[in-house]
Amino acid sequence: MKVFVIGIAGGVGHRLAKALIAKGDDVSGPVRRPEQIDALAQDGVPSFQGDFLAMSIDELARAMAGSDAIVFTAGAGGKGGAAATTAIDGEGPGKLAKAAIEAGIKRFVLVSVFPEAWRERHMNESFEHYMVQKKRAEIDLVQSDLDWVILRPSALTNDPGTGLVDLGLAQVHHEITRDDVAATIVDLLETPKISRIILEVTGGSTAIGMAVEAVARSAAKP
Ligand SMILES: NC(=O)c1ccc[n+]([C@@H]2O[C@H](COP(=O)([O-])OP(=O)(O)OC[C@H]3O[C@@H](n4cnc5c(N)ncnc54)[C@H](OP(=O)(O)O)[C@@H]3O)[C@@H](O)[C@H]2O)c1
């Protein structure tokens, strides 16, 4: 399988690309800074210099041509103000979805966020704007004809992966390691039966493979 990863130099993206390469898959994806190409290459992860905001839909379609799936795990990360969050988190997935359609690629995994994430902590305006933009991106994908999966992880940590998650249509928002999110995406990519579904994932008690298999079983029910 060849996977085009948007956000390949990021926390989840880098881990995902490494995990895919380790199991013999191919990956590629754009990075904004040249030094990120070298850092990824040290883990055997190929990438190229590119900014999906600056690239046209045609250019993105050409860059992803030949891939079997797209994973969007990019984000403004609170940098660049509201405009960057709108363009990257809000409009980015819709733009990439159009490129995927042009390139004839159906499978598209979007990393999103729990709608209630830390809302009880009365987050600031910029966080609320981020939440609105993530939902907007979900809508673009849900309204497309793609074979999409939206994965909403709870708050991300850099702790070592546990291999254990709670995965399903609705989960209690807590925390999950970026390693475990990456491992969940790997299994989702390998389970085509899971399609056109929004899933929430958080650190939990079920082995990732079994959790994904359980979702596949319930997705197959009439
Ligand atoms: N943080 C949380 O607790 C949390 C919770 C739930 C969901 N999420 C979502 O989970 C996903 C992964 O989060 P993360 O913390 O692993 O991400 P991250 O480390 O912030 O990585 C995001 C990557 O996207 C890249 N990027 C942004 N705009 C780009 C562009 N125009 N062209 C190319 N690359 C671009 C960034 O590039 P640069 O390196 O150049 O900045 C960065 O490497 C995000 O979608 C985030 O919204 C996060």
PDB file of C-alpha atoms and ligand atoms in Angstrom:
ATOM      1  CA  MET A   1       0.000   0.000   0.000  1.00  0.00           C
ATOM      2  CA  LYS A   2       1.162   3.563  -0.712  1.00  0.00           C
ATOM      3  CA  VAL A   3      -0.103   6.263   1.625  1.00  0.00           C
ATOM      4  CA  PHE A   4       0.089  10.022   1.033  1.00  0.00           C
ATOM      5  CA  VAL A   5       0.348  11.685   4.443  1.00  0.00           C
ATOM      6  CA  ILE A   6      -0.510  15.358   4.899  1.00  0.00           C
ATOM      7  CA  GLY A   7       1.271  16.440   8.075  1.00  0.00           C
ATOM      8  CA  ILE A   8       3.966  13.779   7.593  1.00  0.00           C
ATOM      9  CA  ALA A   9       6.504  15.735   9.696  1.00  0.00           C
ATOM     10  CA  GLY A  10       4.052  16.247  12.544  1.00  0.00           C
ATOM     11  CA  GLY A  11       3.619  14.315  15.758  1.00  0.00           C
ATOM     12  CA  VAL A  12       1.078  11.765  14.519  1.00  0.00           C
ATOM     13  CA  GLY A  13       2.177  11.969  10.869  1.00  0.00           C
ATOM     14  CA  HIS A  14       5.829  11.102  11.505  1.00  0.00           C
ATOM     15  CA  ARG A  15       4.884   8.169  13.744  1.00  0.00           C
ATOM     16  CA  LEU A  16       2.346   6.929  11.199  1.00  0.00           C
ATOM     17  CA  ALA A  17       4.827   7.140   8.323  1.00  0.00           C
ATOM     18  CA  LYS A  18       7.471   5.281  10.364  1.00  0.00           C
ATOM     19  CA  ALA A  19       4.992   2.550  11.270  1.00  0.00           C
ATOM     20  CA  LEU A  20       3.881   2.123   7.652  1.00  0.00           C
ATOM     21  CA  ILE A  21       7.478   1.971   6.381  1.00  0.00           C
ATOM     22  CA  ALA A  22       8.338  -0.583   9.102  1.00  0.00           C
ATOM     23  CA  LYS A  23       5.674  -2.928   7.749  1.00  0.00           C
ATOM     24  CA  GLY A  24       6.775  -2.535   4.159  1.00  0.00           C
ATOM     25  CA  ASP A  25       4.320   0.087   2.906  1.00  0.00           C
ATOM     26  CA  ASP A  26       5.301   3.162   0.884  1.00  0.00           C
ATOM     27  CA  VAL A  27       4.621   6.691   2.061  1.00  0.00           C
ATOM     28  CA  SER A  28       5.098  10.205   0.819  1.00  0.00           C
ATOM     29  CA  GLY A  29       3.938  13.660   1.785  1.00  0.00           C
ATOM     30  CA  PRO A  30       4.784  17.357   1.695  1.00  0.00           C
ATOM     31  CA  VAL A  31       6.819  19.177   4.341  1.00  0.00           C
ATOM     32  CA  ARG A  32       7.191  22.921   4.585  1.00  0.00           C
ATOM     33  CA  ARG A  33      10.829  23.077   5.725  1.00  0.00           C
ATOM     34  CA  PRO A  34      13.759  21.344   3.929  1.00  0.00           C
ATOM     35  CA  GLU A  35      15.361  20.200   7.200  1.00  0.00           C
ATOM     36  CA  GLN A  36      12.256  18.098   7.850  1.00  0.00           C
ATOM     37  CA  ILE A  37      13.066  16.024   4.753  1.00  0.00           C
ATOM     38  CA  ASP A  38      16.410  15.012   6.297  1.00  0.00           C
ATOM     39  CA  ALA A  39      14.863  14.302   9.704  1.00  0.00           C
ATOM     40  CA  LEU A  40      12.258  12.021   8.134  1.00  0.00           C
ATOM     41  CA  ALA A  41      14.849  10.363   5.877  1.00  0.00           C
ATOM     42  CA  GLN A  42      16.784   9.321   8.987  1.00  0.00           C
ATOM     43  CA  ASP A  43      13.795   7.111   9.791  1.00  0.00           C
ATOM     44  CA  GLY A  44      13.598   5.886   6.198  1.00  0.00           C
ATOM     45  CA  VAL A  45      10.562   8.087   5.496  1.00  0.00           C
ATOM     46  CA  PRO A  46      10.518   9.786   2.075  1.00  0.00           C
ATOM     47  CA  SER A  47       8.954  13.237   1.764  1.00  0.00           C
ATOM     48  CA  PHE A  48       9.225  16.280  -0.480  1.00  0.00           C
ATOM     49  CA  GLN A  49       9.201  20.011   0.033  1.00  0.00           C
ATOM     50  CA  GLY A  50       5.717  21.400  -0.414  1.00  0.00           C
ATOM     51  CA  ASP A  51       3.037  23.460   1.248  1.00  0.00           C
ATOM     52  CA  PHE A  52      -0.461  22.241   0.507  1.00  0.00           C
ATOM     53  CA  LEU A  53      -1.779  25.782   0.899  1.00  0.00           C
ATOM     54  CA  ALA A  54       0.490  27.019  -1.865  1.00  0.00           C
ATOM     55  CA  MET A  55      -0.043  23.977  -4.114  1.00  0.00           C
ATOM     56  CA  SER A  56      -2.976  23.942  -6.525  1.00  0.00           C
ATOM     57  CA  ILE A  57      -5.460  21.064  -6.531  1.00  0.00           C
ATOM     58  CA  ASP A  58      -3.856  19.861  -9.806  1.00  0.00           C
ATOM     59  CA  GLU A  59      -0.386  19.924  -8.230  1.00  0.00           C
ATOM     60  CA  LEU A  60      -1.636  18.025  -5.189  1.00  0.00           C
ATOM     61  CA  ALA A  61      -3.377  15.459  -7.409  1.00  0.00           C
ATOM     62  CA  ARG A  62      -0.126  14.917  -9.343  1.00  0.00           C
ATOM     63  CA  ALA A  63       1.875  14.613  -6.095  1.00  0.00           C
ATOM     64  CA  MET A  64      -0.460  11.962  -4.674  1.00  0.00           C
ATOM     65  CA  ALA A  65      -0.967  10.036  -7.934  1.00  0.00           C
ATOM     66  CA  GLY A  66      -0.438   6.309  -7.482  1.00  0.00           C
ATOM     67  CA  SER A  67      -1.259   6.360  -3.765  1.00  0.00           C
ATOM     68  CA  ASP A  68      -3.863   3.980  -2.372  1.00  0.00           C
ATOM     69  CA  ALA A  69      -4.932   6.239   0.485  1.00  0.00           C
ATOM     70  CA  ILE A  70      -4.616   9.751   1.875  1.00  0.00           C
ATOM     71  CA  VAL A  71      -4.240  10.534   5.567  1.00  0.00           C
ATOM     72  CA  PHE A  72      -4.786  14.135   6.653  1.00  0.00           C
ATOM     73  CA  THR A  73      -3.136  14.729  10.035  1.00  0.00           C
ATOM     74  CA  ALA A  74      -1.883  18.280   9.491  1.00  0.00           C
ATOM     75  CA  GLY A  75      -2.815  21.216  11.642  1.00  0.00           C
ATOM     76  CA  ALA A  76      -1.898  24.845  12.197  1.00  0.00           C
ATOM     77  CA  GLY A  77      -1.176  23.973  15.844  1.00  0.00           C
ATOM     78  CA  GLY A  78      -2.392  27.389  16.984  1.00  0.00           C
ATOM     79  CA  LYS A  79       0.320  29.164  14.941  1.00  0.00           C
ATOM     80  CA  GLY A  80      -0.479  31.865  12.386  1.00  0.00           C
ATOM     81  CA  GLY A  81      -3.695  33.045  13.985  1.00  0.00           C
ATOM     82  CA  ALA A  82      -7.268  32.343  12.965  1.00  0.00           C
ATOM     83  CA  ALA A  83      -6.535  32.669   9.242  1.00  0.00           C
ATOM     84  CA  ALA A  84      -4.007  29.804   9.335  1.00  0.00           C
ATOM     85  CA  THR A  85      -6.384  27.612  11.335  1.00  0.00           C
ATOM     86  CA  THR A  86      -9.164  28.320   8.833  1.00  0.00           C
ATOM     87  CA  ALA A  87      -6.957  27.544   5.835  1.00  0.00           C
ATOM     88  CA  ILE A  88      -5.152  24.483   7.242  1.00  0.00           C
ATOM     89  CA  ASP A  89      -7.588  22.782   9.635  1.00  0.00           C
ATOM     90  CA  GLY A  90     -10.831  24.036   8.088  1.00  0.00           C
ATOM     91  CA  GLU A  91     -10.308  24.248   4.329  1.00  0.00           C
ATOM     92  CA  GLY A  92      -7.324  21.882   4.027  1.00  0.00           C
ATOM     93  CA  PRO A  93      -9.129  18.514   4.103  1.00  0.00           C
ATOM     94  CA  GLY A  94     -11.738  19.689   1.552  1.00  0.00           C
ATOM     95  CA  LYS A  95      -8.955  20.833  -0.785  1.00  0.00           C
ATOM     96  CA  LEU A  96      -7.114  17.532  -0.387  1.00  0.00           C
ATOM     97  CA  ALA A  97     -10.378  15.633  -0.950  1.00  0.00           C
ATOM     98  CA  LYS A  98     -10.819  17.428  -4.284  1.00  0.00           C
ATOM     99  CA  ALA A  99      -7.247  16.506  -5.225  1.00  0.00           C
ATOM    100  CA  ALA A 100      -7.875  12.882  -4.214  1.00  0.00           C
ATOM    101  CA  ILE A 101     -10.965  12.745  -6.451  1.00  0.00           C
ATOM    102  CA  GLU A 102      -8.940  14.214  -9.336  1.00  0.00           C
ATOM    103  CA  ALA A 103      -6.193  11.628  -8.745  1.00  0.00           C
ATOM    104  CA  GLY A 104      -8.741   8.787  -8.557  1.00  0.00           C
ATOM    105  CA  ILE A 105      -7.904   7.936  -4.931  1.00  0.00           C
ATOM    106  CA  LYS A 106     -10.931   6.934  -2.853  1.00  0.00           C
ATOM    107  CA  ARG A 107      -9.631   6.097   0.626  1.00  0.00           C
ATOM    108  CA  PHE A 108      -9.212   9.164   2.873  1.00  0.00           C
ATOM    109  CA  VAL A 109      -8.575   9.134   6.619  1.00  0.00           C
ATOM    110  CA  LEU A 110      -9.051  12.463   8.401  1.00  0.00           C
ATOM    111  CA  VAL A 111      -7.663  13.005  11.888  1.00  0.00           C
ATOM    112  CA  SER A 112     -10.169  15.271  13.611  1.00  0.00           C
ATOM    113  CA  VAL A 113     -11.038  16.026  17.238  1.00  0.00           C
ATOM    114  CA  PHE A 114     -13.719  15.178  19.836  1.00  0.00           C
ATOM    115  CA  PRO A 115     -16.401  17.886  19.590  1.00  0.00           C
ATOM    116  CA  GLU A 116     -16.393  18.298  23.399  1.00  0.00           C
ATOM    117  CA  ALA A 117     -12.577  18.268  23.749  1.00  0.00           C
ATOM    118  CA  TRP A 118     -11.688  20.146  26.946  1.00  0.00           C
ATOM    119  CA  ARG A 119     -14.739  22.422  26.438  1.00  0.00           C
ATOM    120  CA  GLU A 120     -15.450  22.218  30.189  1.00  0.00           C
ATOM    121  CA  ARG A 121     -12.126  24.016  30.736  1.00  0.00           C
ATOM    122  CA  HIS A 122     -13.565  27.110  29.011  1.00  0.00           C
ATOM    123  CA  MET A 123     -10.919  27.318  26.344  1.00  0.00           C
ATOM    124  CA  ASN A 124     -10.096  30.578  24.573  1.00  0.00           C
ATOM    125  CA  GLU A 125     -11.519  32.029  21.364  1.00  0.00           C
ATOM    126  CA  SER A 126      -8.728  30.619  19.252  1.00  0.00           C
ATOM    127  CA  PHE A 127      -9.474  27.074  20.491  1.00  0.00           C
ATOM    128  CA  GLU A 128     -13.183  27.531  19.791  1.00  0.00           C
ATOM    129  CA  HIS A 129     -12.318  28.715  16.270  1.00  0.00           C
ATOM    130  CA  TYR A 130     -10.160  25.583  15.823  1.00  0.00           C
ATOM    131  CA  MET A 131     -13.096  23.410  16.890  1.00  0.00           C
ATOM    132  CA  VAL A 132     -15.425  25.053  14.387  1.00  0.00           C
ATOM    133  CA  GLN A 133     -12.857  24.573  11.616  1.00  0.00           C
ATOM    134  CA  LYS A 134     -12.300  20.891  12.432  1.00  0.00           C
ATOM    135  CA  LYS A 135     -16.062  20.321  12.192  1.00  0.00           C
ATOM    136  CA  ARG A 136     -16.177  22.187   8.889  1.00  0.00           C
ATOM    137  CA  ALA A 137     -13.497  19.818   7.539  1.00  0.00           C
ATOM    138  CA  GLU A 138     -15.509  16.799   8.717  1.00  0.00           C
ATOM    139  CA  ILE A 139     -18.550  18.095   6.835  1.00  0.00           C
ATOM    140  CA  ASP A 140     -16.558  18.503   3.597  1.00  0.00           C
ATOM    141  CA  LEU A 141     -15.384  14.910   3.830  1.00  0.00           C
ATOM    142  CA  VAL A 142     -18.765  13.456   4.842  1.00  0.00           C
ATOM    143  CA  GLN A 143     -20.389  15.208   1.877  1.00  0.00           C
ATOM    144  CA  SER A 144     -17.818  13.828  -0.576  1.00  0.00           C
ATOM    145  CA  ASP A 145     -18.096  10.563  -2.495  1.00  0.00           C
ATOM    146  CA  LEU A 146     -14.826   9.361  -1.027  1.00  0.00           C
ATOM    147  CA  ASP A 147     -14.304   6.183   0.981  1.00  0.00           C
ATOM    148  CA  TRP A 148     -13.606   8.253   4.094  1.00  0.00           C
ATOM    149  CA  VAL A 149     -12.940   7.498   7.741  1.00  0.00           C
ATOM    150  CA  ILE A 150     -12.895  10.319  10.290  1.00  0.00           C
ATOM    151  CA  LEU A 151     -10.897   9.467  13.397  1.00  0.00           C
ATOM    152  CA  ARG A 152     -11.336  11.771  16.390  1.00  0.00           C
ATOM    153  CA  PRO A 153      -8.553  11.227  18.931  1.00  0.00           C
ATOM    154  CA  SER A 154      -8.781  12.632  22.436  1.00  0.00           C
ATOM    155  CA  ALA A 155      -5.977  14.903  23.763  1.00  0.00           C
ATOM    156  CA  LEU A 156      -2.641  13.776  22.290  1.00  0.00           C
ATOM    157  CA  THR A 157       0.419  12.958  24.382  1.00  0.00           C
ATOM    158  CA  ASN A 158       3.977  12.014  23.460  1.00  0.00           C
ATOM    159  CA  ASP A 159       4.093   9.185  26.011  1.00  0.00           C
ATOM    160  CA  PRO A 160       5.142   5.814  24.633  1.00  0.00           C
ATOM    161  CA  GLY A 161       2.315   3.877  23.004  1.00  0.00           C
ATOM    162  CA  THR A 162       0.409   1.348  25.074  1.00  0.00           C
ATOM    163  CA  GLY A 163      -1.185  -0.556  22.197  1.00  0.00           C
ATOM    164  CA  LEU A 164      -4.487  -0.261  24.071  1.00  0.00           C
ATOM    165  CA  VAL A 165      -7.401   1.989  23.109  1.00  0.00           C
ATOM    166  CA  ASP A 166     -11.132   2.482  23.415  1.00  0.00           C
ATOM    167  CA  LEU A 167     -12.462   2.928  19.871  1.00  0.00           C
ATOM    168  CA  GLY A 168     -16.028   3.397  18.713  1.00  0.00           C
ATOM    169  CA  LEU A 169     -18.778   5.743  17.622  1.00  0.00           C
ATOM    170  CA  ALA A 170     -18.665   7.636  20.937  1.00  0.00           C
ATOM    171  CA  GLN A 171     -16.066   7.576  23.711  1.00  0.00           C
ATOM    172  CA  VAL A 172     -15.345   9.573  26.844  1.00  0.00           C
ATOM    173  CA  HIS A 173     -12.770  12.284  26.065  1.00  0.00           C
ATOM    174  CA  HIS A 174      -9.500  11.757  27.875  1.00  0.00           C
ATOM    175  CA  GLU A 175      -5.964  11.269  26.502  1.00  0.00           C
ATOM    176  CA  ILE A 176      -4.213   9.064  23.957  1.00  0.00           C
ATOM    177  CA  THR A 177      -0.615   8.753  22.864  1.00  0.00           C
ATOM    178  CA  ARG A 178       0.347   9.820  19.351  1.00  0.00           C
ATOM    179  CA  ASP A 179       1.895   6.332  18.943  1.00  0.00           C
ATOM    180  CA  ASP A 180      -1.491   4.722  19.588  1.00  0.00           C
ATOM    181  CA  VAL A 181      -3.289   7.073  17.202  1.00  0.00           C
ATOM    182  CA  ALA A 182      -0.738   6.222  14.491  1.00  0.00           C
ATOM    183  CA  ALA A 183      -1.124   2.486  15.146  1.00  0.00           C
ATOM    184  CA  THR A 184      -4.927   2.806  14.990  1.00  0.00           C
ATOM    185  CA  ILE A 185      -4.684   4.574  11.618  1.00  0.00           C
ATOM    186  CA  VAL A 186      -2.429   1.792  10.280  1.00  0.00           C
ATOM    187  CA  ASP A 187      -5.075  -0.799  11.194  1.00  0.00           C
ATOM    188  CA  LEU A 188      -7.914   1.322   9.792  1.00  0.00           C
ATOM    189  CA  LEU A 189      -6.033   1.626   6.490  1.00  0.00           C
ATOM    190  CA  GLU A 190      -5.767  -2.162   6.401  1.00  0.00           C
ATOM    191  CA  THR A 191      -9.486  -2.647   7.071  1.00  0.00           C
ATOM    192  CA  PRO A 192     -11.386  -1.466   3.969  1.00  0.00           C
ATOM    193  CA  LYS A 193     -14.645  -2.734   5.468  1.00  0.00           C
ATOM    194  CA  ILE A 194     -14.521   0.280   7.782  1.00  0.00           C
ATOM    195  CA  SER A 195     -15.724   3.110   5.599  1.00  0.00           C
ATOM    196  CA  ARG A 196     -17.820   6.290   5.775  1.00  0.00           C
ATOM    197  CA  ILE A 197     -17.825   6.325   9.563  1.00  0.00           C
ATOM    198  CA  ILE A 198     -16.813   8.758  12.315  1.00  0.00           C
ATOM    199  CA  LEU A 199     -14.890   7.048  15.124  1.00  0.00           C
ATOM    200  CA  GLU A 200     -13.627   8.355  18.443  1.00  0.00           C
ATOM    201  CA  VAL A 201     -10.484   6.912  19.990  1.00  0.00           C
ATOM    202  CA  THR A 202      -8.919   7.379  23.393  1.00  0.00           C
ATOM    203  CA  GLY A 203      -6.426   5.534  25.554  1.00  0.00           C
ATOM    204  CA  GLY A 204      -8.196   2.439  26.856  1.00  0.00           C
ATOM    205  CA  SER A 205      -8.154  -1.265  27.469  1.00  0.00           C
ATOM    206  CA  THR A 206      -8.560  -3.079  24.134  1.00  0.00           C
ATOM    207  CA  ALA A 207      -5.663  -4.115  21.900  1.00  0.00           C
ATOM    208  CA  ILE A 208      -5.745  -1.845  18.833  1.00  0.00           C
ATOM    209  CA  GLY A 209      -6.119  -4.724  16.350  1.00  0.00           C
ATOM    210  CA  MET A 210      -9.054  -6.156  18.307  1.00  0.00           C
ATOM    211  CA  ALA A 211     -10.681  -2.733  18.673  1.00  0.00           C
ATOM    212  CA  VAL A 212     -10.496  -2.128  14.916  1.00  0.00           C
ATOM    213  CA  GLU A 213     -11.752  -5.663  14.224  1.00  0.00           C
ATOM    214  CA  ALA A 214     -14.746  -5.069  16.538  1.00  0.00           C
ATOM    215  CA  VAL A 215     -15.652  -1.898  14.610  1.00  0.00           C
ATOM    216  CA  ALA A 216     -15.308  -3.808  11.317  1.00  0.00           C
ATOM    217  CA  ARG A 217     -17.651  -6.521  12.624  1.00  0.00           C
ATOM    218  CA  SER A 218     -20.310  -4.031  13.685  1.00  0.00           C
ATOM    219  CA  ALA A 219     -19.914  -2.088  10.401  1.00  0.00           C
ATOM    220  CA  ALA A 220     -20.652  -5.316   8.518  1.00  0.00           C
ATOM    221  CA  LYS A 221     -23.975  -5.902  10.359  1.00  0.00           C
ATOM    222  CA  PRO A 222     -27.062  -5.329   8.209  1.00  0.00           C
TER     223      PRO A 222
HETATM  224  N1  LIG B   1      -3.031  18.221  20.019  1.00  0.00           N
HETATM  225  C1  LIG B   1      -4.084  17.527  20.406  1.00  0.00           C
HETATM  226  O1  LIG B   1      -4.283  17.217  21.598  1.00  0.00           O
HETATM  227  C2  LIG B   1      -5.063  17.033  19.355  1.00  0.00           C
HETATM  228  C3  LIG B   1      -6.219  16.385  19.787  1.00  0.00           C
HETATM  229  C4  LIG B   1      -7.070  15.861  18.830  1.00  0.00           C
HETATM  230  C5  LIG B   1      -6.783  16.008  17.477  1.00  0.00           C
HETATM  231  N2  LIG B   1      -5.665  16.665  17.091  1.00  0.00           N
HETATM  232  C6  LIG B   1      -5.383  16.740  15.644  1.00  0.00           C
HETATM  233  O2  LIG B   1      -4.485  15.672  15.382  1.00  0.00           O
HETATM  234  C7  LIG B   1      -3.703  15.979  14.214  1.00  0.00           C
HETATM  235  C8  LIG B   1      -2.235  15.693  14.510  1.00  0.00           C
HETATM  236  O3  LIG B   1      -1.819  16.475  15.604  1.00  0.00           O
HETATM  237  P1  LIG B   1      -0.263  16.613  15.939  1.00  0.00           P
HETATM  238  O4  LIG B   1      -0.186  17.330  17.247  1.00  0.00           O
HETATM  239  O5  LIG B   1       0.409  15.303  15.765  1.00  0.00           O
HETATM  240  O6  LIG B   1       0.157  17.577  14.766  1.00  0.00           O
HETATM  241  P2  LIG B   1       1.462  18.504  14.658  1.00  0.00           P
HETATM  242  O7  LIG B   1       2.609  17.879  15.383  1.00  0.00           O
HETATM  243  O8  LIG B   1       1.065  19.910  14.982  1.00  0.00           O
HETATM  244  O9  LIG B   1       1.766  18.361  13.107  1.00  0.00           O
HETATM  245  C9  LIG B   1       1.013  18.973  12.130  1.00  0.00           C
HETATM  246  C10 LIG B   1       1.897  19.035  10.902  1.00  0.00           C
HETATM  247  O10 LIG B   1       1.128  19.601   9.832  1.00  0.00           O
HETATM  248  C11 LIG B   1       2.044  20.328   9.060  1.00  0.00           C
HETATM  249  N3  LIG B   1       1.409  21.315   8.204  1.00  0.00           N
HETATM  250  C12 LIG B   1       0.593  22.329   8.599  1.00  0.00           C
HETATM  251  N4  LIG B   1       0.263  23.063   7.531  1.00  0.00           N
HETATM  252  C13 LIG B   1       0.877  22.502   6.448  1.00  0.00           C
HETATM  253  C14 LIG B   1       0.917  22.841   5.074  1.00  0.00           C
HETATM  254  N5  LIG B   1       0.246  23.893   4.604  1.00  0.00           N
HETATM  255  N6  LIG B   1       1.626  22.055   4.221  1.00  0.00           N
HETATM  256  C15 LIG B   1       2.305  20.986   4.713  1.00  0.00           C
HETATM  257  N7  LIG B   1       2.318  20.631   6.017  1.00  0.00           N
HETATM  258  C16 LIG B   1       1.602  21.384   6.875  1.00  0.00           C
HETATM  259  C17 LIG B   1       2.912  21.027  10.091  1.00  0.00           C
HETATM  260  O11 LIG B   1       4.064  21.492   9.462  1.00  0.00           O
HETATM  261  P3  LIG B   1       5.203  22.379  10.232  1.00  0.00           P
HETATM  262  O12 LIG B   1       6.044  21.331  10.888  1.00  0.00           O
HETATM  263  O13 LIG B   1       5.859  23.097   9.129  1.00  0.00           O
HETATM  264  O14 LIG B   1       4.476  23.264  11.200  1.00  0.00           O
HETATM  265  C18 LIG B   1       3.149  19.908  11.088  1.00  0.00           C
HETATM  266  O15 LIG B   1       4.302  19.160  10.786  1.00  0.00           O
HETATM  267  C19 LIG B   1      -4.018  17.423  13.861  1.00  0.00           C
HETATM  268  O16 LIG B   1      -4.941  17.432  12.794  1.00  0.00           O
HETATM  269  C20 LIG B   1      -4.681  17.973  15.133  1.00  0.00           C
HETATM  270  O17 LIG B   1      -5.628  18.984  14.833  1.00  0.00           O
HETATM  271  C21 LIG B   1      -4.801  17.177  17.986  1.00  0.00           C
END
